[in-house]
Short mmCIF file of C-alpha atoms in Angstrom, two decimals:
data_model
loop_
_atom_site.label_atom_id
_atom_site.label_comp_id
_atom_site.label_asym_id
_atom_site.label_seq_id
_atom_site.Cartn_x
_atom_site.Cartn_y
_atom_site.Cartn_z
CA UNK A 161 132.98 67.77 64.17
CA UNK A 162 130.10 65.85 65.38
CA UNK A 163 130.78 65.74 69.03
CA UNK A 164 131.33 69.84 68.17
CA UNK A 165 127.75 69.90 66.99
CA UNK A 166 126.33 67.45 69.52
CA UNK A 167 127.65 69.99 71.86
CA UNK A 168 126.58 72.76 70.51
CA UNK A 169 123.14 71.78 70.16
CA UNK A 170 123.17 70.76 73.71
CA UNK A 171 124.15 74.20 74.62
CA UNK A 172 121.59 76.01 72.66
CA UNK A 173 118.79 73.49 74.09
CA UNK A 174 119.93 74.99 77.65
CA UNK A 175 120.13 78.22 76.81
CA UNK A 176 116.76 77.93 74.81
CA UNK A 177 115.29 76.30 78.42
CA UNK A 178 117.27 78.73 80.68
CA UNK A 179 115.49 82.16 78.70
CA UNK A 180 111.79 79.96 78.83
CA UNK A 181 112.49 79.49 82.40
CA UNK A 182 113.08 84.13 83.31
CA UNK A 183 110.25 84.51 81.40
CA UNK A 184 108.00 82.39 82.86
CA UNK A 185 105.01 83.95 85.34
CA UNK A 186 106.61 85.38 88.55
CA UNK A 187 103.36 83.51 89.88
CA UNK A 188 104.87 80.43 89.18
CA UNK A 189 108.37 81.08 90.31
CA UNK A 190 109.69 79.36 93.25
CA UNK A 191 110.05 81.11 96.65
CA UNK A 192 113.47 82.33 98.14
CA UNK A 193 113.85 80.17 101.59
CA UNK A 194 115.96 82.73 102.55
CA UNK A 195 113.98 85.89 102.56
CA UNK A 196 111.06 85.90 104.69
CA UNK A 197 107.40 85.43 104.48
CA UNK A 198 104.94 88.40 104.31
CA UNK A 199 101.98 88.60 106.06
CA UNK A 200 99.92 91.34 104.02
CA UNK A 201 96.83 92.91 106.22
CA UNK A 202 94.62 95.78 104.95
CA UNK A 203 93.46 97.76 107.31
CA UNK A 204 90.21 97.98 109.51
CA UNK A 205 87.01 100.15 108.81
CA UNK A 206 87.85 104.20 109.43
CA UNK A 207 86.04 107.29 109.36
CA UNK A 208 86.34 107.73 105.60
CA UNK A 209 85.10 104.47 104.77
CA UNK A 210 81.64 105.72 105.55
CA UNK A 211 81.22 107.82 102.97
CA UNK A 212 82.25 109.39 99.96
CA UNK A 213 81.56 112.70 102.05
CA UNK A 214 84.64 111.69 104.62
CA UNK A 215 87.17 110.89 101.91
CA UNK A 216 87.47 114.75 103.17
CA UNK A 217 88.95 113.99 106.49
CA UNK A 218 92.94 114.07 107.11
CA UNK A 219 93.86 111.15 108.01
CA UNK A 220 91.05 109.53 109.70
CA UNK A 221 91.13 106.97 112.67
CA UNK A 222 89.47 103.38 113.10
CA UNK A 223 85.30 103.90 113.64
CA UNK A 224 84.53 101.05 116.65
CA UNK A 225 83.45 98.51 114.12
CA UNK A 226 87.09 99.10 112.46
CA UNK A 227 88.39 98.43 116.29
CA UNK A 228 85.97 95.19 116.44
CA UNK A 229 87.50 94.06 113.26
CA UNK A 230 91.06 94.09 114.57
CA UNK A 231 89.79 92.58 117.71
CA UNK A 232 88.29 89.59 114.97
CA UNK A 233 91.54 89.74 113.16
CA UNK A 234 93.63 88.78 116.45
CA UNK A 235 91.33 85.83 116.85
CA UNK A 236 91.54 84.37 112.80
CA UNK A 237 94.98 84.91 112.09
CA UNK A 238 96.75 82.00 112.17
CA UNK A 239 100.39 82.93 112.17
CA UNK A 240 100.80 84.56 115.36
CA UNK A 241 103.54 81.76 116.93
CA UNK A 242 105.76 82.71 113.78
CA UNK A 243 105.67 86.61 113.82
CA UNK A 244 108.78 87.87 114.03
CA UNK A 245 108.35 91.72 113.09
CA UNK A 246 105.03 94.00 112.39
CA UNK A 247 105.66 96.73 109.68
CA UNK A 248 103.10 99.47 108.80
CA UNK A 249 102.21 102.84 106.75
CA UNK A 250 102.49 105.84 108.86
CA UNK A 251 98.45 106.61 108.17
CA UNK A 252 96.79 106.41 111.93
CA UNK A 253 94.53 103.63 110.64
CA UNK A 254 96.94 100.80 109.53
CA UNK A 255 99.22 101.92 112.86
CA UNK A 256 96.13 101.64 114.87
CA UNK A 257 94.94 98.47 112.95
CA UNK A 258 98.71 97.07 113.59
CA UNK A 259 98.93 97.72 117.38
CA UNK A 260 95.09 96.11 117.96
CA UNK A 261 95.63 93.18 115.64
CA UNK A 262 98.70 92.08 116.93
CA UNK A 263 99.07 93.25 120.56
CA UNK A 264 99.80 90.04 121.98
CA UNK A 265 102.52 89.35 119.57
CA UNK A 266 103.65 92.68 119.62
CA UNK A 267 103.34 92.51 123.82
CA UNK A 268 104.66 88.80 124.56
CA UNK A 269 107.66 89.04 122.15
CA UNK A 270 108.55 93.12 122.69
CA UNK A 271 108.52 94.17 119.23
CA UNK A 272 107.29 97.91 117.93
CA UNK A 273 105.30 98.59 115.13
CA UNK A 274 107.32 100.04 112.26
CA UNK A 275 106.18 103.14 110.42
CA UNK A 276 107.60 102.76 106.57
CA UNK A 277 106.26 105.47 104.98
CA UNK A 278 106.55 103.80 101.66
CA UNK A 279 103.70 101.86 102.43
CA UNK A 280 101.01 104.97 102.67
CA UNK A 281 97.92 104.83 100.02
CA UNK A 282 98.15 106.06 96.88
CA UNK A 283 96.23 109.11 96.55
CA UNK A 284 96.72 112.52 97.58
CA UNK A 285 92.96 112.98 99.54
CA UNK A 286 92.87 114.01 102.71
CA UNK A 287 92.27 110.77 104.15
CA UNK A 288 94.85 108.98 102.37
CA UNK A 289 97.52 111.79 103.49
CA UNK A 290 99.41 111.62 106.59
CA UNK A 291 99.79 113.23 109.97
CA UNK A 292 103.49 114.67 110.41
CA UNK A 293 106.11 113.37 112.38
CA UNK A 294 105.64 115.01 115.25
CA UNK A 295 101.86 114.42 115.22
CA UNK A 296 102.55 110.90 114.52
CA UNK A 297 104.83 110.87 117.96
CA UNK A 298 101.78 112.58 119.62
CA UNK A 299 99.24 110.10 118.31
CA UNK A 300 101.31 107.04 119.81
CA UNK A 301 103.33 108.39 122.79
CA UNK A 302 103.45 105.31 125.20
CA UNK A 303 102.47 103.02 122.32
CA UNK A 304 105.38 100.53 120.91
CA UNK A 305 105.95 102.01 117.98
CA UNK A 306 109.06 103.21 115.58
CA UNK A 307 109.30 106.15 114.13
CA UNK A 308 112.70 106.21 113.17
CA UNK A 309 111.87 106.07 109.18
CA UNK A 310 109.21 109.06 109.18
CA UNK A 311 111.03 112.06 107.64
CA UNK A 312 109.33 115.52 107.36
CA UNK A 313 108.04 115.07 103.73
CA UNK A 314 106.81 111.43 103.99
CA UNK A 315 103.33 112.92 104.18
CA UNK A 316 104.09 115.41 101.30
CA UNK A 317 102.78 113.42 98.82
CA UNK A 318 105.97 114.76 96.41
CA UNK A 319 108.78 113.23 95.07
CA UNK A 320 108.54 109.26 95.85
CA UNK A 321 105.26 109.84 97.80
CA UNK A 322 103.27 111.62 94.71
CA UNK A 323 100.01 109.59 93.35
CA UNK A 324 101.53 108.91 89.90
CA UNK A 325 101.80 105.30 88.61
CA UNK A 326 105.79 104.98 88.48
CA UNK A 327 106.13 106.62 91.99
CA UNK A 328 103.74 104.19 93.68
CA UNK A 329 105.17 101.26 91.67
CA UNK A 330 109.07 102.40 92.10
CA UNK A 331 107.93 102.43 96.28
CA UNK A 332 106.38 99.01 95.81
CA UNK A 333 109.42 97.77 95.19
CA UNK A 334 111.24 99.61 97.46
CA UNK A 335 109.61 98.25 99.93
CA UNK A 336 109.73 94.93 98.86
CA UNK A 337 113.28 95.04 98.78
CA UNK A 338 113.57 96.92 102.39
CA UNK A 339 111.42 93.89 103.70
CA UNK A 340 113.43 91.13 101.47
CA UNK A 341 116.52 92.30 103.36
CA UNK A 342 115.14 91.55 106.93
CA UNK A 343 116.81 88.94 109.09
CA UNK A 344 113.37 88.29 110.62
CA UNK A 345 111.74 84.88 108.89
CA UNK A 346 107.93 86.07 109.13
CA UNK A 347 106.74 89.28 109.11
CA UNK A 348 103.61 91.23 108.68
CA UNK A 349 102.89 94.06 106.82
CA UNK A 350 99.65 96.37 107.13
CA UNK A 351 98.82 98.58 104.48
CA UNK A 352 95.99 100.19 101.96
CA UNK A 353 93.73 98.27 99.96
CA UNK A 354 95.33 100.34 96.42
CA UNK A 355 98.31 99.96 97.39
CA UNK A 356 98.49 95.95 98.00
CA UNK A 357 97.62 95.50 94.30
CA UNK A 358 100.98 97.48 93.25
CA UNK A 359 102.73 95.89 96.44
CA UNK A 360 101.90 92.40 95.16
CA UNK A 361 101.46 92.92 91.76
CA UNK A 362 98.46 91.35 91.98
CA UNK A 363 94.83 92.66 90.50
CA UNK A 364 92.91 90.02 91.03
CA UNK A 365 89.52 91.71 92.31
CA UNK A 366 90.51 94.96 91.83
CA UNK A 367 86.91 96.26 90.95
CA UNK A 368 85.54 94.15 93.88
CA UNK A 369 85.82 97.06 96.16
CA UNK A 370 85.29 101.07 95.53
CA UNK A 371 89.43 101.14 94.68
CA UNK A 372 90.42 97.84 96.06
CA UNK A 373 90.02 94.29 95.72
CA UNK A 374 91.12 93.71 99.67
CA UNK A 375 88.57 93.67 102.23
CA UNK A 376 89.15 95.62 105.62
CA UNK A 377 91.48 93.71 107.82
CA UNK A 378 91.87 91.08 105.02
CA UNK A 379 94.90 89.10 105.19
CA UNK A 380 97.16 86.97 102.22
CA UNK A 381 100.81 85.45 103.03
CA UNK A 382 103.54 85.78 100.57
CA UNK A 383 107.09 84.62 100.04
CA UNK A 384 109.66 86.12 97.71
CA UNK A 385 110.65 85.01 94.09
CA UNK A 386 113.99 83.85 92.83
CA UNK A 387 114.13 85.41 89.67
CA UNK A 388 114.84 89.18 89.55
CA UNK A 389 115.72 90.07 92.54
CA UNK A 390 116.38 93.67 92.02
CA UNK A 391 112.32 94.02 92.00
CA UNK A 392 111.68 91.54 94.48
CA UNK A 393 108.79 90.17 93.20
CA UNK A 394 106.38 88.39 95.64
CA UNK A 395 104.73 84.88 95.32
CA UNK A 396 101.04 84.18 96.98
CA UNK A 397 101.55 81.18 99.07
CA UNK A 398 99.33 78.24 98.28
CA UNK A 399 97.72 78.23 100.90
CA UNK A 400 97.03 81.59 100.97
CA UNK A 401 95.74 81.31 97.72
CA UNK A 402 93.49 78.20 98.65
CA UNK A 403 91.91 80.08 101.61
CA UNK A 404 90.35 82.94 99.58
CA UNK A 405 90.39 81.67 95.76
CA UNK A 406 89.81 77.50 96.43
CA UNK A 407 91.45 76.24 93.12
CA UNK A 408 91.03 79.04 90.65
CA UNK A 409 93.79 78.86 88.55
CA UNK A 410 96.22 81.94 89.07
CA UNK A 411 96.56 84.87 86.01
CA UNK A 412 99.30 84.90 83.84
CA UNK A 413 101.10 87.99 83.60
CA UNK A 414 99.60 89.40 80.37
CA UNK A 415 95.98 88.78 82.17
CA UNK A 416 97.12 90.61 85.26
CA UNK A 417 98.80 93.37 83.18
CA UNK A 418 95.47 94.17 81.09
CA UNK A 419 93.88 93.85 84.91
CA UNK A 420 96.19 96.34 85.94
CA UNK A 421 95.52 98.66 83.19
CA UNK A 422 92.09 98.71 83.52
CA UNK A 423 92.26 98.91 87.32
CA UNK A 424 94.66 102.27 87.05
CA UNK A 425 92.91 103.54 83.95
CA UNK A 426 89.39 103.81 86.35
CA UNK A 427 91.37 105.02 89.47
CA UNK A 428 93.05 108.00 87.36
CA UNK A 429 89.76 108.94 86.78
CA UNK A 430 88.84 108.99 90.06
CA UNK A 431 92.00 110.28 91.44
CA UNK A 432 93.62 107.85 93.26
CA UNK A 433 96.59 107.89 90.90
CA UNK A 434 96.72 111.57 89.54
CA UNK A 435 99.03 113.44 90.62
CA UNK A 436 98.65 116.84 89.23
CA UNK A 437 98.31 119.84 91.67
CA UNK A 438 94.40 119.54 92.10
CA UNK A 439 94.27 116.01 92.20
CA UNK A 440 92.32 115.59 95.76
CA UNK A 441 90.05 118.09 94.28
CA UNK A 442 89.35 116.57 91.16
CA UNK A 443 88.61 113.47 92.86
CA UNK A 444 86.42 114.30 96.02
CA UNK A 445 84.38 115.74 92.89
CA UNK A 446 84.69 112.58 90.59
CA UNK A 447 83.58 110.89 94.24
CA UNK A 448 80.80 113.35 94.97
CA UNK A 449 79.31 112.40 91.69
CA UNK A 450 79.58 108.49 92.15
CA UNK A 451 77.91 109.07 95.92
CA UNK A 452 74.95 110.77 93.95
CA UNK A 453 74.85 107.43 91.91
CA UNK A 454 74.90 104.60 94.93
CA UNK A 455 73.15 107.00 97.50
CA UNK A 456 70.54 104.07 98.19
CA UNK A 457 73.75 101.72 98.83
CA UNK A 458 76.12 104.02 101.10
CA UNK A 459 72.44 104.96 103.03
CA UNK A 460 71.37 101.38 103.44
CA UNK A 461 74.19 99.45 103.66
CA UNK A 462 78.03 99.69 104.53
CA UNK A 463 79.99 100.89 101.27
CA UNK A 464 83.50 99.83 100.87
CA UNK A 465 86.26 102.25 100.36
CA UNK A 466 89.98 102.54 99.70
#
């Protein structure tokens, strides 16, 4: 009866462990070896980033300082040797940022930039909607590019593309999972400054920007999680971490939940996350009236926008 109990009790002591161990902070949980690393970029300045006036324009290209920025971006990335694949949203200005950024890579090793339309922006504005496919083709005919994922409603902004919370989230991880499933060991990834936070489930900074706590052409390196790998949830590397937070301590999940909410709760107001049938409208308005507000900024200085 005794050894029965010692038993017992041993079991429950594992179990106890085992249950403290799934819930702890996916921040904390150890990397899979076997999936690869992700190189996340934002991408450079464009047109829309100048104003609150030019969140207006359908899908805007890189201004020149956007093109200097990639040109910086080549030189201070450090990862170039280990590049194995370069993934992008559809939107002109992350292709454009991909193909400047990492030319030689893309060049010296013969890889194309892939378009995954799961990894547009959030919002339904003009400038965070897309070009269709076959104006995508045009725009980057005798580039080395892939197309082979754009389907005729990836810039519908319906269905899986519409701004509403669970459709960007349910995407997120779609796209984590795609990328999870790669053979290639490093791999980067250029996307929007909203939609990093809900691709890394991270909103650290979140009010930092207008919409975004990721600075054009910023860059952060993650690997993937061993626990629940049906969402594929990603892990900052250290040294990521390091290089743009020194040794701040990383949120727990409750603090980067109540982030979260207050992050989406001011971006529904503003429209990047509404996705009823006026939302562009509704926000280009809610935008007009924050201009009106930071006027002396935007005119004397360079505003940051999603």
């Amino acid at each position: 009866v005794l050894s029965y109990l010692h038993n017992r009790l041993l079991h429950s002591r594992h179990l106890h462990s085992a249950l403290r161990k799934q819930r702890s902070d996916i921040t904390h949980a150890p990397s899979n070896s076997m999936a690869p690393t992700i190189h996340c970029v934002r991408h450079a300045q464009g047109y829309h980033n100048l104003s609150v006036a030019n969140h207006s324009m359908h899908d805007p290209l890189l201004t020149p300082l956007g093109e200097q920025q990639c040109r910086n971006l080549a030189k201070a990335f450090p990862y170039h040797d280990a590049v194995e694949a370069v993934v992008a949203s559809p939107i002109k200005r992350t292709m454009y940022t991909a193909l400047l950024g990492f030319g030689s890579d893309i060049a010296v090793k013969e890889l194309k930039v892939i378009a995954l339309p799961d990894l547009q922006e959030t919002s339904d504005l003009p400038c965070d909607t897309g070009s269709s496919p076959a104006e995508v083709a045009k725009e980057f005919e005798g580039n080395p590019v892939d197309l082979a994922l754009l389907t005729e409603d990836w810039c519908s902004k319906k269905g899986k593309y519409a701004p509403h919370a669970q459709a960007i989230e349910a995407r997120a991880r779609d796209a984590r999972k795609w990328l999870m499933g790669r053979q290639e060991k490093e791999i980067v990834v250029v996307s929007h400054g909203g939609f990093l936070h809900y691709f890394t489930e991270d909103w650290t900074g979140s009010d930092k920007f207008q919409g975004t706590g990721w600075a054009n052409t910023e860059f952060r390196s993650y690997t993937f999680s061993t626990h629940d790998p049906n969402n594929a949830h990603l892990v900052e590397t250290p040294a990521s971490r390091k290089r743009r937070l020194g040794h701040e301590k990383p949120l727990d999940q409750n603090e980067q939940e109540q982030l979260k909410r207050t992050a989406t709760k001011d971006w529904d107001e503003k429209g990047y996350v509404q996705g009823n049938s006026n939302g562009a409208e509704r926000a280009r308005a809610a935008q007009a009236k924050l201009a009106d507000t930071r006027r002396d900024d935007v005119g004397g200085g360079m505003a940051s926008y999603v």
